[in-house]
Amino acid sequence: MTSPIPRDIPDLPALSGIPAPVTSAVPTAAVVAPARRPLTAAYRALVALAAAAAVVIEMELGSPLRAFSHFSVQSTALVALVFAVTSRRAWSARRPLPPLVTSGTVLYAMITVLVYHVLLTKDPAAFSMTLAPSGAAADPTGWQATTNLAFHTALPLAVVADWLLLTRPSPPRLGHAAAWLLYPMAFLAFTLGRAALLAPDWPTPYLYPFLDVDRHGYKSVLGNALLLGLAFYALALLLVAVDHLRPDPVHPRRGRLDRLDRLDRRRKTGFRLQPPVG
């Protein structure tokens, strides 16, 4: 007869030369297949169509090159493209776009709405995407008033609502906040270069009053750009922090597990967060 198995098996000594198992840094969402989300896909398709329609209408109503030189029009075109792709991915249950793209789109939409309502609406005579026959800024009417509302209020709010209510947290890295500033910096260089290449009698060569070199000089304009850049960077850091802390609107319980995974990895490996996929 065999001897009975003892209830308490003593701990076996560790074998020398065999490394300890490495804790996996893969979040729980990475092994969970995404599901089809038809309502989310429909919402994003409507936002993409509205953004594309606003860009096309604005370019048809005036000079296409001048219209597309505005930051709000460019960011709206980006919204149309990104939301069309994310709508298709939500419909076909594919992995979402990386947070560098999706959260960057949210940041540019937030910049558009904040700059317009905080800075540009203080002096309506100095900024308008609509020009009078004399070349001066004019109040938008008709379709131009509709596109102005879409560019600076409705579509940015729709983008932020999608991020908060329909998008799973995919926390971007801190380095993404600096990468997102490359586009505003390129836009600043484009705006100043565009105005320098236009003829002296061209109406309103500077599209934004705080970037008007003829009125303020290069020193003041670059100072304004530096302050705006710092504000944009702070906004980007805030977006990164909120995306790490906000609840998961799609899978609340799974979102709590993902946050526990990220906190555990932060304790073991430092602040090297890997964005969850799903």
GROMACS .gro file of C-alpha atoms in nm:
model
  278
    1MET     CA    1   0.000   0.000   0.000
    2THR     CA    2   0.109   0.354  -0.069
    3SER     CA    3   0.153   0.604   0.207
    4PRO     CA    4  -0.113   0.873   0.238
    5ILE     CA    5  -0.046   1.212   0.083
    6PRO     CA    6   0.032   1.466   0.355
    7ARG     CA    7  -0.208   1.755   0.384
    8ASP     CA    8   0.068   2.015   0.423
    9ILE     CA    9   0.333   1.981   0.156
   10PRO     CA   10   0.652   2.160   0.267
   11ASP     CA   11   0.786   2.441   0.051
   12LEU     CA   12   1.042   2.316  -0.195
   13PRO     CA   13   1.371   2.504  -0.204
   14ALA     CA   14   1.429   2.727  -0.505
   15LEU     CA   15   1.653   2.582  -0.771
   16SER     CA   16   1.960   2.788  -0.841
   17GLY     CA   17   2.018   2.914  -1.192
   18ILE     CA   18   1.649   2.930  -1.288
   19PRO     CA   19   1.518   3.289  -1.317
   20ALA     CA   20   1.196   3.386  -1.148
   21PRO     CA   21   0.891   3.415  -1.375
   22VAL     CA   22   0.836   3.763  -1.515
   23THR     CA   23   0.504   3.926  -1.442
   24SER     CA   24   0.314   3.993  -1.762
   25ALA     CA   25   0.245   4.357  -1.844
   26VAL     CA   26  -0.040   4.275  -2.083
   27PRO     CA   27  -0.366   4.436  -1.968
   28THR     CA   28  -0.682   4.233  -1.943
   29ALA     CA   29  -0.843   4.423  -2.231
   30ALA     CA   30  -0.566   4.309  -2.466
   31VAL     CA   31  -0.692   3.951  -2.463
   32VAL     CA   32  -1.062   4.037  -2.491
   33ALA     CA   33  -1.194   4.050  -2.844
   34PRO     CA   34  -1.383   4.372  -2.926
   35ALA     CA   35  -1.755   4.351  -3.000
   36ARG     CA   36  -1.964   4.522  -3.264
   37ARG     CA   37  -2.108   4.855  -3.151
   38PRO     CA   38  -2.365   4.962  -3.412
   39LEU     CA   39  -2.502   5.262  -3.219
   40THR     CA   40  -2.153   5.401  -3.164
   41ALA     CA   41  -2.073   5.340  -3.530
   42ALA     CA   42  -2.389   5.526  -3.637
   43TYR     CA   43  -2.311   5.824  -3.412
   44ARG     CA   44  -1.956   5.851  -3.539
   45ALA     CA   45  -2.073   5.820  -3.899
   46LEU     CA   46  -2.313   6.112  -3.846
   47VAL     CA   47  -2.035   6.323  -3.692
   48ALA     CA   48  -1.803   6.238  -3.981
   49LEU     CA   49  -2.070   6.330  -4.238
   50ALA     CA   50  -2.149   6.658  -4.059
   51ALA     CA   51  -1.781   6.749  -4.037
   52ALA     CA   52  -1.718   6.670  -4.403
   53ALA     CA   53  -2.029   6.866  -4.509
   54ALA     CA   54  -1.921   7.170  -4.305
   55VAL     CA   55  -1.576   7.169  -4.466
   56VAL     CA   56  -1.716   7.133  -4.819
   57ILE     CA   57  -1.979   7.406  -4.769
   58GLU     CA   58  -1.723   7.649  -4.626
   59MET     CA   59  -1.487   7.591  -4.917
   60GLU     CA   60  -1.770   7.633  -5.169
   61LEU     CA   61  -1.893   7.960  -5.020
   62GLY     CA   62  -1.561   8.141  -5.053
   63SER     CA   63  -1.200   8.086  -5.146
   64PRO     CA   64  -1.115   7.719  -5.085
   65LEU     CA   65  -0.751   7.794  -5.006
   66ARG     CA   66  -0.838   8.069  -4.758
   67ALA     CA   67  -1.106   7.856  -4.595
   68PHE     CA   68  -0.876   7.558  -4.551
   69SER     CA   69  -0.606   7.783  -4.403
   70HIS     CA   70  -0.808   7.812  -4.080
   71PHE     CA   71  -0.718   7.584  -3.791
   72SER     CA   72  -1.084   7.509  -3.725
   73VAL     CA   73  -1.141   7.388  -4.082
   74GLN     CA   74  -0.830   7.170  -4.077
   75SER     CA   75  -0.918   7.018  -3.740
   76THR     CA   76  -1.274   6.953  -3.863
   77ALA     CA   77  -1.138   6.775  -4.169
   78LEU     CA   78  -0.931   6.561  -3.932
   79VAL     CA   79  -1.247   6.485  -3.731
   80ALA     CA   80  -1.425   6.373  -4.049
   81LEU     CA   81  -1.141   6.137  -4.140
   82VAL     CA   82  -1.082   5.990  -3.793
   83PHE     CA   83  -1.451   5.945  -3.714
   84ALA     CA   84  -1.514   5.775  -4.048
   85VAL     CA   85  -1.239   5.523  -3.969
   86THR     CA   86  -1.348   5.469  -3.608
   87SER     CA   87  -1.710   5.429  -3.719
   88ARG     CA   88  -1.612   5.149  -3.955
   89ARG     CA   89  -1.401   4.984  -3.685
   90ALA     CA   90  -1.685   5.000  -3.431
   91TRP     CA   91  -1.926   4.851  -3.686
   92SER     CA   92  -1.694   4.564  -3.785
   93ALA     CA   93  -1.565   4.491  -3.431
   94ARG     CA   94  -1.206   4.583  -3.511
   95ARG     CA   95  -0.944   4.725  -3.277
   96PRO     CA   96  -0.967   5.102  -3.226
   97LEU     CA   97  -0.713   5.349  -3.356
   98PRO     CA   98  -0.413   5.421  -3.131
   99PRO     CA   99  -0.459   5.692  -2.865
  100LEU     CA  100  -0.198   5.909  -3.034
  101VAL     CA  101  -0.453   5.964  -3.312
  102THR     CA  102  -0.786   5.955  -3.128
  103SER     CA  103  -0.685   6.159  -2.822
  104GLY     CA  104  -0.496   6.401  -3.047
  105THR     CA  105  -0.816   6.461  -3.244
  106VAL     CA  106  -0.997   6.532  -2.917
  107LEU     CA  107  -0.723   6.778  -2.816
  108TYR     CA  108  -0.746   6.973  -3.143
  109ALA     CA  109  -1.123   6.991  -3.112
  110MET     CA  110  -1.087   7.127  -2.758
  111ILE     CA  111  -0.831   7.383  -2.878
  112THR     CA  112  -1.072   7.495  -3.150
  113VAL     CA  113  -1.366   7.554  -2.919
  114LEU     CA  114  -1.162   7.713  -2.637
  115VAL     CA  115  -0.961   7.953  -2.855
  116TYR     CA  116  -1.273   8.068  -3.035
  117HIS     CA  117  -1.491   8.126  -2.730
  118VAL     CA  118  -1.216   8.255  -2.498
  119LEU     CA  119  -1.012   8.472  -2.737
  120LEU     CA  120  -1.179   8.531  -3.072
  121THR     CA  121  -1.533   8.621  -2.964
  122LYS     CA  122  -1.403   8.911  -2.752
  123ASP     CA  123  -1.347   9.116  -3.068
  124PRO     CA  124  -1.586   8.995  -3.342
  125ALA     CA  125  -1.470   9.275  -3.574
  126ALA     CA  126  -1.112   9.141  -3.571
  127PHE     CA  127  -1.191   8.778  -3.658
  128SER     CA  128  -1.444   8.626  -3.889
  129MET     CA  129  -1.420   8.354  -4.148
  130THR     CA  130  -1.662   8.563  -4.357
  131LEU     CA  131  -1.529   8.867  -4.542
  132ALA     CA  132  -1.718   9.169  -4.670
  133PRO     CA  133  -1.655   9.290  -5.029
  134SER     CA  134  -1.406   9.542  -4.887
  135GLY     CA  135  -1.204   9.261  -4.731
  136ALA     CA  136  -1.300   9.341  -4.373
  137ALA     CA  137  -1.435   9.085  -4.130
  138ALA     CA  138  -1.814   9.052  -4.145
  139ASP     CA  139  -2.076   8.872  -3.940
  140PRO     CA  140  -2.156   8.532  -4.094
  141THR     CA  141  -2.508   8.482  -4.223
  142GLY     CA  142  -2.699   8.196  -4.378
  143TRP     CA  143  -2.493   7.886  -4.446
  144GLN     CA  144  -2.177   8.057  -4.324
  145ALA     CA  145  -2.339   8.112  -3.984
  146THR     CA  146  -2.428   7.742  -3.978
  147THR     CA  147  -2.076   7.629  -4.063
  148ASN     CA  148  -1.931   7.876  -3.813
  149LEU     CA  149  -2.145   7.719  -3.540
  150ALA     CA  150  -2.046   7.371  -3.654
  151PHE     CA  151  -1.671   7.444  -3.664
  152HIS     CA  152  -1.640   7.623  -3.332
  153THR     CA  153  -1.912   7.473  -3.111
  154ALA     CA  154  -2.124   7.181  -3.229
  155LEU     CA  155  -1.862   6.948  -3.375
  156PRO     CA  156  -1.598   6.998  -3.101
  157LEU     CA  157  -1.863   6.924  -2.838
  158ALA     CA  158  -1.971   6.614  -3.032
  159VAL     CA  159  -1.608   6.495  -3.037
  160VAL     CA  160  -1.566   6.547  -2.662
  161ALA     CA  161  -1.900   6.372  -2.596
  162ASP     CA  162  -1.786   6.071  -2.798
  163TRP     CA  163  -1.460   6.060  -2.602
  164LEU     CA  164  -1.633   6.075  -2.263
  165LEU     CA  165  -1.941   5.862  -2.330
  166LEU     CA  166  -1.858   5.618  -2.610
  167THR     CA  167  -1.482   5.564  -2.607
  168ARG     CA  168  -1.302   5.319  -2.381
  169PRO     CA  169  -1.009   5.475  -2.193
  170SER     CA  170  -0.688   5.410  -2.383
  171PRO     CA  171  -0.453   5.626  -2.179
  172PRO     CA  172  -0.189   5.793  -2.396
  173ARG     CA  173   0.165   5.834  -2.273
  174LEU     CA  174   0.308   6.157  -2.143
  175GLY     CA  175   0.528   6.178  -2.450
  176HIS     CA  176   0.217   6.206  -2.666
  177ALA     CA  177   0.140   6.546  -2.512
  178ALA     CA  178   0.457   6.688  -2.664
  179ALA     CA  179   0.400   6.508  -2.996
  180TRP     CA  180   0.055   6.664  -3.028
  181LEU     CA  181   0.211   7.013  -3.023
  182LEU     CA  182   0.389   6.950  -3.352
  183TYR     CA  183   0.074   7.028  -3.547
  184PRO     CA  184   0.005   7.368  -3.380
  185MET     CA  185   0.373   7.457  -3.430
  186ALA     CA  186   0.352   7.364  -3.798
  187PHE     CA  187   0.030   7.565  -3.828
  188LEU     CA  188   0.203   7.870  -3.677
  189ALA     CA  189   0.487   7.844  -3.929
  190PHE     CA  190   0.236   7.797  -4.212
  191THR     CA  191   0.030   8.100  -4.105
  192LEU     CA  192   0.328   8.335  -4.079
  193GLY     CA  193   0.479   8.203  -4.402
  194ARG     CA  194   0.147   8.237  -4.584
  195ALA     CA  195   0.110   8.601  -4.480
  196ALA     CA  196   0.468   8.680  -4.582
  197LEU     CA  197   0.413   8.537  -4.932
  198LEU     CA  198   0.085   8.717  -5.000
  199ALA     CA  199   0.074   9.047  -5.184
  200PRO     CA  200   0.081   9.361  -4.964
  201ASP     CA  201  -0.269   9.462  -5.078
  202TRP     CA  202  -0.418   9.121  -4.996
  203PRO     CA  203  -0.712   9.159  -4.754
  204THR     CA  204  -0.656   9.015  -4.405
  205PRO     CA  205  -0.332   8.824  -4.468
  206TYR     CA  206  -0.331   8.718  -4.101
  207LEU     CA  207  -0.632   8.502  -4.023
  208TYR     CA  208  -0.613   8.540  -3.643
  209PRO     CA  209  -0.576   8.875  -3.465
  210PHE     CA  210  -0.326   8.747  -3.206
  211LEU     CA  211  -0.098   8.637  -3.495
  212ASP     CA  212  -0.117   8.969  -3.682
  213VAL     CA  213   0.247   9.074  -3.729
  214ASP     CA  214   0.152   9.404  -3.897
  215ARG     CA  215  -0.047   9.501  -3.589
  216HIS     CA  216   0.163   9.358  -3.304
  217GLY     CA  217   0.509   9.288  -3.448
  218TYR     CA  218   0.698   8.960  -3.451
  219LYS     CA  219   0.808   8.988  -3.088
  220SER     CA  220   0.452   9.013  -2.955
  221VAL     CA  221   0.322   8.750  -3.197
  222LEU     CA  222   0.588   8.500  -3.095
  223GLY     CA  223   0.514   8.580  -2.730
  224ASN     CA  224   0.146   8.512  -2.791
  225ALA     CA  225   0.236   8.187  -2.966
  226LEU     CA  226   0.454   8.081  -2.673
  227LEU     CA  227   0.176   8.145  -2.421
  228LEU     CA  228  -0.071   7.956  -2.636
  229GLY     CA  229   0.174   7.669  -2.675
  230LEU     CA  230   0.215   7.640  -2.299
  231ALA     CA  231  -0.163   7.647  -2.257
  232PHE     CA  232  -0.203   7.377  -2.522
  233TYR     CA  233   0.060   7.162  -2.351
  234ALA     CA  234  -0.115   7.200  -2.015
  235LEU     CA  235  -0.443   7.104  -2.184
  236ALA     CA  236  -0.275   6.798  -2.337
  237LEU     CA  237  -0.141   6.691  -1.997
  238LEU     CA  238  -0.488   6.735  -1.850
  239LEU     CA  239  -0.634   6.517  -2.125
  240VAL     CA  240  -0.376   6.244  -2.052
  241ALA     CA  241  -0.455   6.258  -1.679
  242VAL     CA  242  -0.831   6.247  -1.734
  243ASP     CA  243  -0.798   5.951  -1.968
  244HIS     CA  244  -0.611   5.762  -1.696
  245LEU     CA  245  -0.875   5.838  -1.433
  246ARG     CA  246  -1.209   5.845  -1.611
  247PRO     CA  247  -1.442   5.542  -1.590
  248ASP     CA  248  -1.496   5.308  -1.880
  249PRO     CA  249  -1.837   5.393  -2.033
  250VAL     CA  250  -1.848   5.072  -2.239
  251HIS     CA  251  -1.740   4.809  -1.985
  252PRO     CA  252  -1.740   4.967  -1.636
  253ARG     CA  253  -1.627   4.649  -1.456
  254ARG     CA  254  -1.355   4.573  -1.709
  255GLY     CA  255  -1.240   4.934  -1.686
  256ARG     CA  256  -1.186   4.897  -1.311
  257LEU     CA  257  -0.979   4.583  -1.372
  258ASP     CA  258  -0.771   4.767  -1.631
  259ARG     CA  259  -0.700   5.048  -1.386
  260LEU     CA  260  -0.590   4.797  -1.125
  261ASP     CA  261  -0.360   4.640  -1.385
  262ARG     CA  262  -0.209   4.979  -1.467
  263LEU     CA  263  -0.158   5.065  -1.100
  264ASP     CA  264   0.010   4.729  -1.043
  265ARG     CA  265   0.242   4.781  -1.340
  266ARG     CA  266   0.322   5.133  -1.221
  267ARG     CA  267   0.433   4.998  -0.884
  268LYS     CA  268   0.652   4.732  -1.049
  269THR     CA  269   0.792   4.908  -1.355
  270GLY     CA  270   0.749   5.279  -1.288
  271PHE     CA  271   0.540   5.519  -1.494
  272ARG     CA  272   0.552   5.317  -1.817
  273LEU     CA  273   0.186   5.268  -1.887
  274GLN     CA  274   0.084   5.056  -2.181
  275PRO     CA  275  -0.250   5.162  -2.331
  276PRO     CA  276  -0.514   4.888  -2.325
  277VAL     CA  277  -0.650   4.768  -2.657
  278GLY     CA  278  -1.018   4.710  -2.701
   0.00000   0.00000   0.00000
